[in-house]
Amino acid sequence: MIDLEASSEEVVLFENADWRVIADGLEHRGTGYFIARDGLGRRSETGLWEWPLHLTEKSWCSLRPFREAFQAAADLFDVERDEALAQSFVTGFGLRMGQGGQPGSEGFTKLAELVRPKSIARRRPAASDNRPSPHRNGAGRKDEVEMVRAALS
């Protein structure tokens, strides 16, 4: 995958708050992240579309503007959309949970928010157990889980 910044002299075919579609492909306006036109319809071995799966890893990528621009680019570049595209967005970005959701959440819950580390039952150390805590600076498992949750949001 090559991230190239598109020329600012390009004619904009479609644009929203985060993305723009130009003749060469799809570009994120804030980061310059670029998806080449000829790679837009790439699929994984399972038949799912690669870009919705890949962009979910980017903390700066919001679902609604990306989906809107991606679909516009597919239409403009005659890339046939199918049911696997919707499944790719659901697999990558999450499931629709109820109506509306939190402000800014677009009614979706990211999979990272659904998957949480399993809680491990902690045993109380015996009175004779003088081993040091395995956690740095005495931080417990709860603190580590909270740090992971914060990093995923």
XYZ file of C-alpha atoms in Angstrom:
153
model
C 0.000 0.000 0.000
C 1.342 3.379 -0.974
C 0.138 6.579 0.590
C 0.625 9.420 -1.866
C -0.664 12.925 -1.489
C -2.736 13.996 -4.438
C -1.999 17.246 -6.209
C -4.053 20.202 -4.991
C -4.526 21.190 -8.651
C -6.766 18.165 -9.290
C -10.431 18.652 -10.154
C -12.568 17.566 -7.208
C -15.304 15.146 -8.302
C -16.835 14.726 -4.828
C -16.068 16.251 -1.456
C -17.308 16.098 2.119
C -15.906 17.322 5.444
C -13.150 14.636 5.577
C -12.626 13.222 2.086
C -12.413 14.270 -1.528
C -12.573 12.236 -4.712
C -10.347 13.303 -7.576
C -9.607 11.608 -10.901
C -6.724 9.610 -9.372
C -8.594 8.324 -6.315
C -9.832 9.108 -2.834
C -7.951 11.438 -0.481
C -8.411 12.219 3.211
C -8.373 16.007 3.476
C -6.785 16.208 6.922
C -3.996 13.650 6.604
C -3.427 13.368 2.852
C -4.013 9.603 3.074
C -4.655 8.437 -0.480
C -6.419 5.428 -1.998
C -5.606 5.022 -5.668
C -8.493 4.719 -8.084
C -7.336 1.361 -9.471
C -7.108 -0.170 -5.977
C -10.491 0.999 -4.717
C -12.243 -2.326 -5.314
C -9.566 -4.565 -3.755
C -10.890 -7.567 -1.873
C -9.511 -9.747 0.896
C -9.223 -13.513 0.554
C -12.653 -13.774 2.206
C -14.259 -11.555 -0.451
C -14.672 -8.541 1.830
C -13.554 -5.124 0.605
C -10.099 -4.248 1.950
C -10.396 -0.483 2.422
C -13.308 -0.444 4.896
C -11.455 -3.106 6.890
C -8.147 -1.271 6.756
C -9.426 2.235 7.522
C -11.049 1.092 10.764
C -7.494 0.920 12.160
C -7.023 4.651 11.613
C -8.052 6.730 14.620
C -8.660 9.761 12.389
C -11.135 7.956 10.115
C -14.828 8.571 10.863
C -17.295 6.090 9.455
C -19.972 8.284 7.914
C -17.744 10.634 5.847
C -15.519 7.741 4.732
C -18.456 5.546 3.730
C -20.089 8.409 1.842
C -16.886 9.287 -0.053
C -15.975 5.646 -0.698
C -19.385 4.916 -2.200
C -19.238 8.100 -4.286
C -15.791 7.085 -5.565
C -17.040 3.590 -6.407
C -19.915 5.085 -8.397
C -17.712 7.665 -10.144
C -15.082 5.055 -11.070
C -17.619 2.375 -12.108
C -16.573 -0.022 -9.347
C -19.569 -2.295 -8.848
C -20.810 -2.301 -5.264
C -22.296 -5.465 -3.766
C -23.530 -6.840 -0.452
C -19.937 -7.587 0.586
C -19.274 -3.839 0.749
C -21.901 -3.325 3.449
C -20.603 -6.416 5.268
C -17.069 -4.994 5.066
C -18.154 -1.755 6.746
C -19.996 -3.691 9.466
C -17.025 -5.995 10.020
C -14.568 -3.118 10.123
C -16.424 -0.320 11.827
C -19.020 -2.128 13.916
C -22.661 -2.967 14.257
C -25.587 -0.593 14.287
C -26.732 -0.482 17.888
C -30.170 1.067 18.350
C -31.271 4.399 17.007
C -28.992 7.412 17.033
C -26.464 6.499 19.701
C -24.285 9.109 21.354
C -23.683 12.466 19.642
C -20.935 11.963 17.087
C -21.157 8.171 17.278
C -23.274 7.960 14.111
C -25.327 5.197 15.763
C -22.517 2.675 15.427
C -20.444 0.845 17.981
C -16.905 0.055 16.892
C -15.873 -3.555 17.322
C -12.994 -2.407 19.522
C -15.608 -1.107 21.976
C -17.359 -4.475 22.064
C -14.239 -6.566 22.574
C -12.805 -6.114 26.027
C -10.029 -8.044 27.742
C -11.358 -10.879 29.867
C -11.268 -10.204 33.543
C -8.963 -12.617 35.291
C -9.984 -13.689 38.762
C -7.265 -12.461 41.070
C -6.145 -14.654 43.887
C -5.298 -13.072 47.164
C -1.672 -13.589 48.074
C -1.064 -15.808 51.058
C 0.393 -14.133 54.122
C 3.712 -15.843 53.407
C 3.685 -14.762 49.760
C 6.309 -11.980 49.757
C 6.826 -11.842 45.998
C 6.756 -8.354 44.439
C 3.746 -7.353 42.386
C 4.084 -8.343 38.716
C 2.675 -4.950 37.758
C 4.964 -1.976 37.277
C 4.704 0.753 39.870
C 2.164 -1.322 41.751
C -0.567 -0.667 39.156
C -3.222 -3.356 39.210
C -5.022 -5.120 36.378
C -7.901 -2.660 36.619
C -5.549 0.249 35.848
C -4.136 -1.608 32.828
C -7.616 -2.363 31.478
C -8.576 1.320 31.841
C -5.424 2.346 29.925
C -6.290 -0.093 27.118
C -9.876 1.175 26.971
C -8.651 4.777 26.787
C -6.214 3.885 23.998
C -8.992 2.174 21.988
C -11.347 5.153 22.163
